[in-house]
mmCIF file of C-alpha atoms and ligand atoms in Angstrom:
data_model
loop_
_atom_site.group_PDB
_atom_site.id
_atom_site.type_symbol
_atom_site.label_atom_id
_atom_site.label_comp_id
_atom_site.label_asym_id
_atom_site.label_seq_id
_atom_site.Cartn_x
_atom_site.Cartn_y
_atom_site.Cartn_z
ATOM 1 C CA MET A 1 -20.960 36.656 30.222
ATOM 2 C CA SER A 2 -18.969 33.760 30.890
ATOM 3 C CA ASN A 3 -15.632 35.139 31.219
ATOM 4 C CA PHE A 4 -16.635 37.466 33.897
ATOM 5 C CA ASN A 5 -13.757 36.683 36.555
ATOM 6 C CA ARG A 6 -11.199 38.761 34.556
ATOM 7 C CA LEU A 7 -13.633 41.701 33.356
ATOM 8 C CA VAL A 8 -13.082 45.139 34.898
ATOM 9 C CA VAL A 9 -14.674 47.965 33.491
ATOM 10 C CA SER A 10 -14.397 50.793 35.597
ATOM 11 C CA VAL A 11 -16.752 53.571 34.433
ATOM 12 C CA LEU A 12 -16.055 56.631 36.530
ATOM 13 C CA VAL A 13 -18.726 58.762 35.206
ATOM 14 C CA ALA A 14 -22.363 59.751 35.299
ATOM 15 C CA SER A 15 -23.969 58.223 32.363
ATOM 16 C CA PHE A 16 -27.074 58.651 30.681
ATOM 17 C CA MET A 17 -28.759 58.192 27.321
ATOM 18 C CA CYS A 18 -28.556 60.406 24.493
ATOM 19 C CA THR A 19 -31.909 61.295 23.555
ATOM 20 C CA THR A 20 -31.271 63.495 20.587
ATOM 21 C CA GLU A 21 -29.229 61.581 17.938
ATOM 22 C CA ALA A 22 -29.910 63.523 14.900
ATOM 23 C CA ALA A 23 -26.967 65.513 14.826
ATOM 24 C CA ALA A 24 -24.493 63.096 15.764
ATOM 25 C CA ALA A 25 -21.227 62.510 14.253
ATOM 26 C CA THR A 26 -20.484 58.826 13.578
ATOM 27 C CA TYR A 27 -16.856 57.269 14.363
ATOM 28 C CA ASN A 28 -16.690 53.714 12.875
ATOM 29 C CA VAL A 29 -13.631 52.070 14.488
ATOM 30 C CA ILE A 30 -13.388 50.311 11.131
ATOM 31 C CA THR A 31 -12.645 53.502 9.166
ATOM 32 C CA PHE A 32 -9.782 54.039 11.970
ATOM 33 C CA GLY A 33 -8.372 50.633 11.018
ATOM 34 C CA ALA A 34 -9.624 48.283 13.575
ATOM 35 C CA LYS A 35 -10.230 44.696 11.851
ATOM 36 C CA PRO A 36 -13.323 42.603 13.242
ATOM 37 C CA ASP A 37 -11.345 39.453 13.494
ATOM 38 C CA ALA A 38 -9.753 39.557 16.610
ATOM 39 C CA THR A 39 -6.183 38.689 15.531
ATOM 40 C CA MET A 40 -5.193 42.422 14.997
ATOM 41 C CA ASP A 41 -4.794 44.649 17.965
ATOM 42 C CA ALA A 42 -7.694 47.163 17.642
ATOM 43 C CA THR A 43 -6.512 49.459 20.763
ATOM 44 C CA GLN A 44 -5.069 52.176 18.540
ATOM 45 C CA PRO A 45 -7.758 52.432 16.216
ATOM 46 C CA PHE A 46 -10.368 52.556 19.210
ATOM 47 C CA LEU A 47 -8.100 55.003 20.695
ATOM 48 C CA HIS A 48 -8.181 57.261 17.480
ATOM 49 C CA ALA A 49 -12.065 56.990 17.196
ATOM 50 C CA TRP A 50 -12.142 58.110 20.833
ATOM 51 C CA VAL A 51 -10.054 61.168 20.391
ATOM 52 C CA SER A 52 -11.953 62.027 17.485
ATOM 53 C CA ALA A 53 -15.268 61.778 19.404
ATOM 54 C CA CYS A 54 -13.967 63.248 22.475
ATOM 55 C CA THR A 55 -12.831 66.581 20.626
ATOM 56 C CA SER A 56 -15.939 66.582 18.519
ATOM 57 C CA VAL A 57 -18.104 69.845 19.000
ATOM 58 C CA GLN A 58 -21.083 67.987 18.311
ATOM 59 C CA GLN A 59 -22.570 64.686 20.205
ATOM 60 C CA SER A 60 -20.738 62.031 18.755
ATOM 61 C CA LYS A 61 -21.207 58.316 18.391
ATOM 62 C CA ILE A 62 -18.506 55.648 18.313
ATOM 63 C CA TYR A 63 -19.822 52.878 16.319
ATOM 64 C CA VAL A 64 -18.140 49.139 16.670
ATOM 65 C CA PRO A 65 -19.945 47.180 13.955
ATOM 66 C CA LYS A 66 -20.297 43.341 14.387
ATOM 67 C CA GLY A 67 -17.401 41.220 14.928
ATOM 68 C CA ARG A 68 -14.575 40.540 17.483
ATOM 69 C CA TYR A 69 -12.275 43.152 18.249
ATOM 70 C CA LEU A 70 -9.127 42.698 20.313
ATOM 71 C CA LEU A 71 -8.438 45.250 22.920
ATOM 72 C CA LYS A 72 -5.366 45.396 25.403
ATOM 73 C CA GLU A 73 -5.281 47.269 28.372
ATOM 74 C CA VAL A 74 -6.896 50.947 27.533
ATOM 75 C CA VAL A 75 -8.020 54.291 28.974
ATOM 76 C CA PHE A 76 -10.470 56.229 27.495
ATOM 77 C CA ARG A 77 -9.583 59.760 28.674
ATOM 78 C CA GLY A 78 -11.742 62.857 29.042
ATOM 79 C CA PRO A 79 -13.128 65.425 29.781
ATOM 80 C CA CYS A 80 -14.596 65.659 26.270
ATOM 81 C CA ARG A 81 -16.570 68.238 24.523
ATOM 82 C CA ASN A 82 -19.583 66.734 24.150
ATOM 83 C CA GLN A 83 -22.075 63.688 24.879
ATOM 84 C CA ILE A 84 -20.640 60.137 23.279
ATOM 85 C CA LYS A 85 -22.660 57.403 22.884
ATOM 86 C CA VAL A 86 -20.735 54.128 22.181
ATOM 87 C CA GLN A 87 -22.908 51.624 20.286
ATOM 88 C CA ILE A 88 -21.291 48.151 20.140
ATOM 89 C CA ASP A 89 -22.680 45.503 17.854
ATOM 90 C CA GLY A 90 -19.805 43.556 18.180
ATOM 91 C CA THR A 91 -17.459 41.900 20.854
ATOM 92 C CA LEU A 92 -14.450 43.302 22.529
ATOM 93 C CA VAL A 93 -11.988 40.452 23.451
ATOM 94 C CA ALA A 94 -9.479 40.844 25.822
ATOM 95 C CA PRO A 95 -6.035 39.562 25.316
ATOM 96 C CA SER A 96 -5.609 35.747 25.853
ATOM 97 C CA GLU A 97 -2.315 36.301 27.687
ATOM 98 C CA TYR A 98 -3.824 37.881 30.976
ATOM 99 C CA ARG A 99 -0.355 39.317 31.752
ATOM 100 C CA ASP A 100 -0.955 41.693 29.097
ATOM 101 C CA ILE A 101 -3.356 43.697 31.013
ATOM 102 C CA GLY A 102 -0.925 43.407 34.062
ATOM 103 C CA ASN A 103 -1.618 44.509 37.368
ATOM 104 C CA SER A 104 -3.315 47.498 36.581
ATOM 105 C CA GLY A 105 -6.595 46.467 37.891
ATOM 106 C CA TYR A 106 -8.637 47.325 34.984
ATOM 107 C CA TRP A 107 -8.882 46.191 31.148
ATOM 108 C CA ILE A 108 -11.117 49.159 29.985
ATOM 109 C CA LEU A 109 -11.155 52.378 31.818
ATOM 110 C CA PHE A 110 -13.084 55.564 31.014
ATOM 111 C CA ILE A 111 -11.794 58.547 33.265
ATOM 112 C CA HIS A 112 -12.903 62.139 33.724
ATOM 113 C CA VAL A 113 -15.748 61.561 31.428
ATOM 114 C CA ASN A 114 -19.348 62.828 31.508
ATOM 115 C CA ARG A 115 -22.303 62.336 29.546
ATOM 116 C CA ILE A 116 -21.490 58.744 28.115
ATOM 117 C CA SER A 117 -23.594 56.043 27.152
ATOM 118 C CA ILE A 118 -22.706 52.531 26.351
ATOM 119 C CA VAL A 119 -25.201 50.783 24.611
ATOM 120 C CA SER A 120 -25.089 46.891 24.324
ATOM 121 C CA GLY A 121 -22.397 44.710 22.969
ATOM 122 C CA THR A 122 -20.499 41.902 24.628
ATOM 123 C CA LEU A 123 -17.422 42.003 26.400
ATOM 124 C CA ASP A 124 -15.150 38.747 26.385
ATOM 125 C CA ALA A 125 -12.831 39.155 29.014
ATOM 126 C CA ASN A 126 -10.762 35.834 27.990
ATOM 127 C CA GLY A 127 -10.686 34.739 31.415
ATOM 128 C CA ALA A 128 -9.486 30.858 30.976
ATOM 129 C CA GLY A 129 -5.567 31.529 31.411
ATOM 130 C CA PHE A 130 -6.206 33.754 34.479
ATOM 131 C CA TRP A 131 -8.345 31.056 36.098
ATOM 132 C CA ALA A 132 -5.947 28.186 35.434
ATOM 133 C CA CYS A 133 -3.537 30.826 37.378
ATOM 134 C CA ARG A 134 -5.767 31.303 40.043
ATOM 135 C CA LYS A 135 -6.598 27.656 40.668
ATOM 136 C CA SER A 136 -3.101 26.792 40.835
ATOM 137 C CA GLY A 137 -2.496 29.090 43.763
ATOM 138 C CA LYS A 138 -0.003 31.052 42.218
ATOM 139 C CA ASN A 139 0.764 34.612 42.517
ATOM 140 C CA CYS A 140 -1.745 35.993 39.823
ATOM 141 C CA PRO A 141 -3.075 39.700 39.551
ATOM 142 C CA VAL A 142 -5.880 40.781 41.293
ATOM 143 C CA GLY A 143 -9.544 39.248 40.820
ATOM 144 C CA ALA A 144 -12.337 41.164 39.528
ATOM 145 C CA ARG A 145 -13.631 44.618 40.603
ATOM 146 C CA VAL A 146 -16.691 46.068 39.335
ATOM 147 C CA ARG A 147 -17.331 49.500 40.816
ATOM 148 C CA ASN A 148 -19.007 52.722 40.274
ATOM 149 C CA LEU A 149 -21.481 51.032 37.788
ATOM 150 C CA ARG A 150 -24.877 52.178 36.739
ATOM 151 C CA ILE A 151 -27.002 49.601 35.415
ATOM 152 C CA VAL A 152 -30.575 50.354 34.219
ATOM 153 C CA ALA A 153 -33.467 48.329 32.782
ATOM 154 C CA PRO A 154 -36.957 48.416 32.927
ATOM 155 C CA TYR A 155 -38.555 47.008 35.951
ATOM 156 C CA LEU A 156 -40.695 44.970 33.960
ATOM 157 C CA SER A 157 -37.911 43.642 32.037
ATOM 158 C CA PRO A 158 -38.582 39.892 32.514
ATOM 159 C CA ASN A 159 -35.461 37.657 33.864
ATOM 160 C CA THR A 160 -32.890 40.683 33.259
ATOM 161 C CA ASP A 161 -30.529 40.267 35.882
ATOM 162 C CA GLY A 162 -28.172 43.312 36.738
ATOM 163 C CA ILE A 163 -24.954 41.406 37.583
ATOM 164 C CA HIS A 164 -24.498 37.726 37.521
ATOM 165 C CA VAL A 165 -21.457 36.064 39.210
ATOM 166 C CA GLN A 166 -20.722 32.381 38.952
ATOM 167 C CA SER A 167 -17.779 30.116 39.079
ATOM 168 C CA SER A 168 -15.775 32.888 40.538
ATOM 169 C CA THR A 169 -13.454 33.498 43.540
ATOM 170 C CA GLY A 170 -12.508 36.926 45.001
ATOM 171 C CA VAL A 171 -14.909 39.227 42.907
ATOM 172 C CA THR A 172 -15.795 42.634 44.410
ATOM 173 C CA ILE A 173 -18.586 44.790 43.444
ATOM 174 C CA THR A 174 -18.721 48.368 45.207
ATOM 175 C CA SER A 175 -20.616 51.525 44.840
ATOM 176 C CA SER A 176 -22.939 50.466 41.884
ATOM 177 C CA SER A 177 -26.640 51.349 41.296
ATOM 178 C CA ILE A 178 -28.583 48.670 39.738
ATOM 179 C CA LYS A 179 -31.907 48.962 38.698
ATOM 180 C CA THR A 180 -33.595 46.075 36.741
ATOM 181 C CA GLY A 181 -36.398 43.659 36.513
ATOM 182 C CA ASP A 182 -35.134 40.599 37.925
ATOM 183 C CA ASP A 183 -32.050 40.196 40.448
ATOM 184 C CA CYS A 184 -29.786 43.402 40.952
ATOM 185 C CA ILE A 185 -27.008 40.860 41.841
ATOM 186 C CA SER A 186 -27.429 37.143 41.453
ATOM 187 C CA ILE A 187 -25.028 34.753 42.713
ATOM 188 C CA GLY A 188 -24.566 31.462 41.016
ATOM 189 C CA PRO A 189 -22.944 28.118 41.816
ATOM 190 C CA GLY A 190 -19.247 27.907 42.158
ATOM 191 C CA THR A 191 -18.939 31.569 44.158
ATOM 192 C CA ARG A 192 -16.486 32.178 46.693
ATOM 193 C CA ASN A 193 -15.313 35.079 48.560
ATOM 194 C CA LEU A 194 -17.613 37.741 47.066
ATOM 195 C CA TRP A 195 -17.552 41.350 48.681
ATOM 196 C CA MET A 196 -20.737 43.475 47.980
ATOM 197 C CA GLU A 197 -20.515 46.970 49.058
ATOM 198 C CA LYS A 198 -22.284 50.356 48.581
ATOM 199 C CA ILE A 199 -24.982 48.503 46.472
ATOM 200 C CA GLN A 200 -28.135 50.621 45.467
ATOM 201 C CA CYS A 201 -30.706 48.117 44.382
ATOM 202 C CA GLY A 202 -34.116 48.779 43.181
ATOM 203 C CA PRO A 203 -36.503 48.227 41.583
ATOM 204 C CA GLY A 204 -35.331 44.595 41.102
ATOM 205 C CA HIS A 205 -35.550 41.197 42.898
ATOM 206 C CA GLY A 206 -32.994 42.127 45.442
ATOM 207 C CA VAL A 207 -29.322 40.233 45.759
ATOM 208 C CA SER A 208 -29.976 36.933 45.289
ATOM 209 C CA ILE A 209 -27.980 33.660 46.150
ATOM 210 C CA GLY A 210 -29.331 31.246 43.592
ATOM 211 C CA SER A 211 -31.249 29.336 42.378
ATOM 212 C CA LEU A 212 -28.907 26.836 43.381
ATOM 213 C CA GLY A 213 -29.351 23.213 43.028
ATOM 214 C CA ARG A 214 -30.723 22.954 39.666
ATOM 215 C CA ASP A 215 -28.261 20.737 38.553
ATOM 216 C CA PHE A 216 -27.356 17.794 40.773
ATOM 217 C CA ASN A 217 -23.663 17.992 40.741
ATOM 218 C CA GLU A 218 -23.079 21.847 41.195
ATOM 219 C CA ALA A 219 -20.314 23.774 42.988
ATOM 220 C CA GLY A 220 -21.665 25.429 46.565
ATOM 221 C CA VAL A 221 -21.514 29.350 47.227
ATOM 222 C CA GLU A 222 -19.088 30.453 50.255
ATOM 223 C CA ASN A 223 -18.210 33.456 51.937
ATOM 224 C CA VAL A 224 -20.750 35.873 50.357
ATOM 225 C CA SER A 225 -20.796 39.468 52.186
ATOM 226 C CA LEU A 226 -22.993 42.408 51.490
ATOM 227 C CA THR A 227 -22.628 45.665 53.291
ATOM 228 C CA HIS A 228 -23.734 49.333 53.335
ATOM 229 C CA SER A 229 -26.352 48.695 50.831
ATOM 230 C CA VAL A 230 -29.717 50.326 50.130
ATOM 231 C CA PHE A 231 -32.854 48.171 48.753
ATOM 232 C CA SER A 232 -35.519 50.297 47.674
ATOM 233 C CA GLY A 233 -38.481 49.201 45.329
ATOM 234 C CA SER A 234 -37.119 45.541 45.224
ATOM 235 C CA ASN A 235 -39.221 42.850 46.137
ATOM 236 C CA ASN A 236 -36.462 41.008 47.835
ATOM 237 C CA GLY A 237 -33.822 42.234 49.999
ATOM 238 C CA LEU A 238 -31.247 39.713 50.620
ATOM 239 C CA TRP A 239 -32.669 36.611 49.127
ATOM 240 C CA VAL A 240 -31.386 32.968 49.385
ATOM 241 C CA LYS A 241 -33.278 30.737 46.693
ATOM 242 C CA THR A 242 -32.669 27.205 46.554
ATOM 243 C CA TRP A 243 -34.343 25.920 43.716
ATOM 244 C CA ALA A 244 -43.297 32.865 43.424
ATOM 245 C CA ARG A 245 -42.547 35.094 41.351
ATOM 246 C CA PRO A 246 -43.977 38.349 39.702
ATOM 247 C CA SER A 247 -45.364 41.301 41.925
ATOM 248 C CA ASN A 248 -43.202 44.026 41.058
ATOM 249 C CA GLY A 249 -43.444 46.385 43.988
ATOM 250 C CA PHE A 250 -42.227 49.676 44.815
ATOM 251 C CA LYS A 251 -41.190 48.435 48.090
ATOM 252 C CA VAL A 252 -39.193 45.697 49.639
ATOM 253 C CA ASP A 253 -41.727 43.130 49.984
ATOM 254 C CA ASN A 254 -39.468 40.407 51.599
ATOM 255 C CA PRO A 255 -36.595 42.441 53.058
ATOM 256 C CA ILE A 256 -34.895 38.808 54.505
ATOM 257 C CA ILE A 257 -35.639 35.623 52.899
ATOM 258 C CA ILE A 258 -34.281 32.128 52.399
ATOM 259 C CA ASP A 259 -36.249 30.109 50.441
ATOM 260 C CA GLN A 260 -35.653 26.369 50.278
ATOM 261 C CA ASN A 261 -38.796 25.851 48.245
ATOM 262 C CA TYR A 262 -37.960 27.918 45.121
ATOM 263 C CA CYS A 263 -39.784 26.399 42.341
ATOM 264 C CA LEU A 264 -39.912 28.586 39.275
ATOM 265 C CA ASP A 265 -43.560 28.300 38.031
ATOM 266 C CA ASN A 266 -44.065 25.284 39.981
ATOM 267 C CA GLN A 267 -42.883 23.243 37.298
ATOM 268 C CA GLY A 268 -40.533 20.025 37.985
ATOM 269 C CA CYS A 269 -39.922 20.444 41.516
ATOM 270 C CA PRO A 270 -43.251 20.950 43.411
ATOM 271 C CA SER A 271 -42.744 19.304 46.957
ATOM 272 C CA GLN A 272 -39.310 17.483 46.293
ATOM 273 C CA GLY A 273 -37.450 19.565 48.736
ATOM 274 C CA SER A 274 -33.990 21.199 48.158
ATOM 275 C CA GLY A 275 -30.758 19.258 48.238
ATOM 276 C CA ILE A 276 -28.738 22.360 49.326
ATOM 277 C CA LYS A 277 -27.722 22.848 52.628
ATOM 278 C CA ILE A 278 -27.652 26.517 53.907
ATOM 279 C CA SER A 279 -25.768 27.233 57.063
ATOM 280 C CA SER A 280 -23.817 30.060 58.638
ATOM 281 C CA VAL A 281 -25.625 32.899 57.238
ATOM 282 C CA SER A 282 -25.479 36.287 59.157
ATOM 283 C CA TYR A 283 -27.826 39.067 59.052
ATOM 284 C CA GLU A 284 -26.612 42.050 61.034
ATOM 285 C CA ASN A 285 -27.295 45.928 61.551
ATOM 286 C CA ILE A 286 -30.285 45.815 59.028
ATOM 287 C CA GLN A 287 -32.711 48.661 59.046
ATOM 288 C CA GLY A 288 -35.668 49.452 56.811
ATOM 289 C CA THR A 289 -39.400 48.749 56.043
ATOM 290 C CA SER A 290 -41.488 45.801 54.601
ATOM 291 C CA ALA A 291 -44.074 46.252 52.120
ATOM 292 C CA THR A 292 -45.431 42.959 53.256
ATOM 293 C CA GLU A 293 -46.434 41.779 56.512
ATOM 294 C CA MET A 294 -43.737 39.109 56.034
ATOM 295 C CA ALA A 295 -40.460 41.003 56.951
ATOM 296 C CA MET A 296 -38.381 37.858 57.543
ATOM 297 C CA VAL A 297 -38.822 34.243 55.853
ATOM 298 C CA PHE A 298 -36.581 31.368 56.541
ATOM 299 C CA ASP A 299 -38.451 28.724 54.589
ATOM 300 C CA CYS A 300 -36.165 25.597 55.272
ATOM 301 C CA ILE A 301 -36.884 22.190 54.709
ATOM 302 C CA PRO A 302 -36.808 19.213 57.583
ATOM 303 C CA THR A 303 -34.772 17.271 55.477
ATOM 304 C CA ASN A 304 -31.949 19.732 55.070
ATOM 305 C CA PRO A 305 -32.769 22.385 57.955
ATOM 306 C CA CYS A 306 -30.898 25.906 57.538
ATOM 307 C CA THR A 307 -28.354 25.892 60.392
ATOM 308 C CA ASP A 308 -26.341 28.208 62.053
ATOM 309 C CA ILE A 309 -28.397 31.552 61.035
ATOM 310 C CA THR A 310 -27.338 34.381 63.137
ATOM 311 C CA LEU A 311 -29.398 37.533 63.561
ATOM 312 C CA ARG A 312 -28.036 40.906 65.214
ATOM 313 C CA ASP A 313 -29.766 44.068 65.514
ATOM 314 C CA ILE A 314 -32.497 43.902 62.974
ATOM 315 C CA LYS A 315 -35.234 46.378 62.781
ATOM 316 C CA ILE A 316 -37.949 46.063 59.788
ATOM 317 C CA SER A 317 -41.142 47.711 60.547
ATOM 318 C CA SER A 318 -44.028 47.685 58.220
ATOM 319 C CA VAL A 319 -44.726 50.484 55.105
ATOM 320 C CA ASN A 320 -48.261 50.499 56.740
ATOM 321 C CA SER A 321 -48.039 51.338 60.160
ATOM 322 C CA ARG A 322 -51.329 49.854 61.362
ATOM 323 C CA THR A 323 -50.036 46.136 60.396
ATOM 324 C CA LYS A 324 -47.376 44.471 62.532
ATOM 325 C CA PRO A 325 -44.674 42.708 60.461
ATOM 326 C CA LYS A 326 -44.017 38.924 60.970
ATOM 327 C CA SER A 327 -41.587 36.515 60.739
ATOM 328 C CA TYR A 328 -41.796 33.075 59.371
ATOM 329 C CA CYS A 329 -39.460 30.501 60.429
ATOM 330 C CA LYS A 330 -39.423 26.849 59.557
ATOM 331 C CA ASN A 331 -36.722 24.437 60.417
ATOM 332 C CA ILE A 332 -34.205 26.876 61.087
ATOM 333 C CA GLY A 333 -31.576 26.929 63.871
ATOM 334 C CA GLY A 334 -29.206 29.563 65.137
ATOM 335 C CA LYS A 335 -28.744 32.382 67.532
ATOM 336 C CA THR A 336 -29.572 35.938 67.907
ATOM 337 C CA SER A 337 -28.644 39.092 69.617
ATOM 338 C CA GLY A 338 -29.317 42.700 69.939
ATOM 339 C CA VAL A 339 -32.991 44.103 69.029
ATOM 340 C CA ILE A 340 -34.578 41.786 66.446
ATOM 341 C CA LEU A 341 -37.838 43.040 65.113
ATOM 342 C CA PRO A 342 -40.528 41.466 64.057
ATOM 343 C CA ASP A 343 -39.752 38.898 67.103
ATOM 344 C CA ASN A 344 -37.782 36.282 65.632
ATOM 345 C CA CYS A 345 -38.694 32.630 65.686
ATOM 346 C CA LEU A 346 -35.058 31.200 66.079
HETATM 347 C C1 LIG B 1 -13.964 35.796 52.688
HETATM 348 O O1 LIG B 1 -13.958 36.551 51.623
HETATM 349 C C2 LIG B 1 -13.472 37.975 51.823
HETATM 350 C C3 LIG B 1 -13.345 38.733 50.619
HETATM 351 O O2 LIG B 1 -14.642 39.187 50.294
HETATM 352 C C4 LIG B 1 -11.979 37.662 52.154
HETATM 353 O O3 LIG B 1 -11.664 38.680 52.343
HETATM 354 C C5 LIG B 1 -11.887 36.778 53.285
HETATM 355 O O4 LIG B 1 -10.408 36.402 53.434
HETATM 356 C C6 LIG B 1 -12.584 35.664 53.137
HETATM 357 N N1 LIG B 1 -12.597 34.488 54.165
HETATM 358 C C7 LIG B 1 -12.152 33.273 53.973
HETATM 359 C C8 LIG B 1 -12.383 32.540 55.324
HETATM 360 O O5 LIG B 1 -11.889 32.861 53.104
#
């Protein structure tokens, strides 16, 4: 999703998939007057479809056919009488003038709604004007905030990241549970000041910075924070990969990993080394178990060593109590304090 920067979807609900669809009443937004050409404001037709679905005594489905639908800042309010499934085959488009969304902090808000599932669809947050404002350093509305999201994909789904952040400044992701087959959160080039808090990740490949350095001229990644988060059933925890695979474990295989020798399927890059410099990364107050004996891996390269790596109070034990977890450090510099288990090699 390219227009992520101004995308704010707050789902303040517990959601799950409807299983019994037979008796569902269907409300097609077109019959409520929405036009699928992104020129007419479809907010009122969507709200009317919502009211019908929300007051329906049977399970209901709101159907958004193919096409582009212009939605202004909108609140879908509950409580509702029954389960609602929103099936989106089209694209929801935000106003191109970002001030139309104002400072509310959201674009689409579901509130006091239980038992809703939102299936497929594309959200185009039309962020270009907003980015230009942020770039100019002017006083712009707050950046993207993603919270209370539940993302579920099968743990064997290939290349399915939960959330991807790229070319964005000031994004916050909080209180979200992400289960997927690839990275729970992947962080691409040009990400700055990203804050992640209360993330539950797993199954999945962890929270990954990278892969970076795929293109020669690429924006860097700066000031990324992750705190109060739990990884379980993810094969990496905090993963920095600069341009391995499979193994979907049910535990965290590599809780802490920096890999400057990342090469997908060993094609096109073996033994070329990474042009990306990794510095000033701090790991603090991390506890847990490692499913493999390598609890910490810092695999950096001599031509671009990892510098200023800080480790403080890290206790990673092995799932298998008979094996002692190990760490692997190559070409890294920095400092440690507090308890470090397994013994560090800094
Ligand atoms: C780093 O990002 C946080 C938000 O995640 C922000 O509050 C802080 O000011 C940023 N620090 C710098 C030096 O830009």
